[in-house]
């Protein structure tokens, strides 16, 4: 997990600490570092900003040794994550009679699996979740959610194949309210951004559901595409928070930072495997510890 970006940081720290006093060589090194960041999924603008700030700190003589360089780098990265407001799903669920989340994301990123993982978290915290299959397009989509539901012991609401997804969501809300469910997790069809009709439909789902949160699921392995997807969905229906999946198999490391930078919305959770327990709350400190070693 994040191994490549960790190597990029540690190499930079090693080399830069040795030449902190020779500005020209340092500037050159920072330029190389920038390219390395970019090739590990750090968006160009972020990489440039990071490097500008390092250069400024060097000029202001803030960076005196290895320790202060590490400190500086961690603070620079931390800043991006702390600049966006975070929220707590369990806390919000406690504050609402029926807490509704709509999950967004393109095909195959891990939406359905993530919904099942989250449903299990809600269940284990004493909630009564209902999963809603609003993907009425793809054969097998509802079935997939139902299989997950059976395995984790969480009911699934679905409409007929080919039904209007917004109508399914509408019906699921009264169903949930009448039967004492208090968390509604809506699975939507994987949308390709070029498809305008599908976007209109997504807007309709959101209008009907009036969700407390729209959570976008992105697959870390798609790199820069994850950033494009974030921009797209945020522009189309608004994204409140992001779940980054498949980080267990992801070495580059730049995606969480780039996504937060692109849409200024927090990473809420990360998917760390295919099992139902393979999900974690995103922690800024954990992330920093993984990518920038303290030594
Ligand atoms: N390694 C790993 N695999 C994951 C993770 N999350 C999901 N997957 C796998 O990714 C594949 C696709 O997951 P789905 O949940 O079906 O994805 P989806 O977004 O619902 O896909 P569509 O419904 O086809 O749009 C499955 O094989 C999952 O097991 C994760 O965090 N790590
Ligand atoms: Mg799915």
mmCIF file of C-alpha atoms and ligand atoms in Angstrom, residues 106-114 117 135 138 144 190 245-248 271-274 278, ligand 1:
data_model
loop_
_atom_site.group_PDB
_atom_site.id
_atom_site.type_symbol
_atom_site.label_atom_id
_atom_site.label_comp_id
_atom_site.label_asym_id
_atom_site.label_seq_id
_atom_site.Cartn_x
_atom_site.Cartn_y
_atom_site.Cartn_z
ATOM 1 C CA UNK A 106 -18.384 4.374 -12.459
ATOM 2 C CA UNK A 107 -18.486 0.659 -13.259
ATOM 3 C CA UNK A 108 -16.444 -1.747 -11.270
ATOM 4 C CA UNK A 109 -14.933 0.639 -8.736
ATOM 5 C CA UNK A 110 -16.354 -1.346 -5.841
ATOM 6 C CA UNK A 111 -19.602 0.455 -5.032
ATOM 7 C CA UNK A 112 -21.700 -2.598 -4.232
ATOM 8 C CA UNK A 113 -18.994 -4.246 -2.138
ATOM 9 C CA UNK A 114 -18.407 -0.982 -0.274
ATOM 10 C CA UNK A 117 -19.072 -3.278 4.077
ATOM 11 C CA UNK A 135 -29.217 -0.214 -10.518
ATOM 12 C CA UNK A 138 -27.446 -4.193 -15.493
ATOM 13 C CA UNK A 144 -25.221 -9.114 -6.473
ATOM 14 C CA UNK A 190 -22.043 2.423 -12.705
ATOM 15 C CA UNK A 245 -11.167 1.390 -2.796
ATOM 16 C CA UNK A 246 -8.495 -1.185 -3.584
ATOM 17 C CA UNK A 247 -5.739 0.608 -1.716
ATOM 18 C CA UNK A 248 -4.535 -2.852 -0.640
ATOM 19 C CA UNK A 271 -11.264 -0.107 0.981
ATOM 20 C CA UNK A 272 -8.482 -2.504 1.877
ATOM 21 C CA UNK A 273 -9.608 -5.811 0.374
ATOM 22 C CA UNK A 274 -12.469 -7.927 -0.884
ATOM 23 C CA UNK A 278 -11.750 -4.781 4.670
HETATM 24 N N1 LIG B 1 -8.697 -5.676 -3.563
HETATM 25 C C1 LIG B 1 -9.844 -5.031 -3.420
HETATM 26 N N2 LIG B 1 -10.886 -5.345 -4.202
HETATM 27 C C2 LIG B 1 -12.030 -4.690 -4.028
HETATM 28 C C3 LIG B 1 -12.178 -3.646 -3.070
HETATM 29 N N3 LIG B 1 -13.437 -3.161 -3.172
HETATM 30 C C4 LIG B 1 -14.053 -3.873 -4.139
HETATM 31 N N4 LIG B 1 -13.218 -4.786 -4.670
HETATM 32 C C5 LIG B 1 -13.493 -5.745 -5.757
HETATM 33 O O1 LIG B 1 -13.779 -5.049 -6.952
HETATM 34 C C6 LIG B 1 -14.682 -5.783 -7.770
HETATM 35 C C7 LIG B 1 -15.853 -4.917 -8.197
HETATM 36 O O2 LIG B 1 -16.619 -4.612 -7.053
HETATM 37 P P1 LIG B 1 -18.167 -4.214 -7.130
HETATM 38 O O3 LIG B 1 -18.554 -3.897 -5.732
HETATM 39 O O4 LIG B 1 -18.956 -5.220 -7.851
HETATM 40 O O5 LIG B 1 -18.067 -2.899 -7.989
HETATM 41 P P2 LIG B 1 -19.254 -1.969 -8.506
HETATM 42 O O6 LIG B 1 -18.738 -0.574 -8.500
HETATM 43 O O7 LIG B 1 -20.484 -2.229 -7.730
HETATM 44 O O8 LIG B 1 -19.406 -2.472 -9.991
HETATM 45 P P3 LIG B 1 -20.660 -2.289 -10.995
HETATM 46 O O9 LIG B 1 -21.890 -2.612 -10.214
HETATM 47 O O10 LIG B 1 -20.364 -3.272 -12.073
HETATM 48 O O11 LIG B 1 -20.614 -0.901 -11.491
HETATM 49 C C8 LIG B 1 -15.081 -6.997 -6.927
HETATM 50 O O12 LIG B 1 -14.329 -8.099 -7.334
HETATM 51 C C9 LIG B 1 -14.717 -6.586 -5.502
HETATM 52 O O13 LIG B 1 -14.422 -7.679 -4.670
HETATM 53 C C10 LIG B 1 -11.037 -3.313 -2.249
HETATM 54 O O14 LIG B 1 -11.045 -2.419 -1.399
HETATM 55 N N5 LIG B 1 -9.903 -4.036 -2.478
#
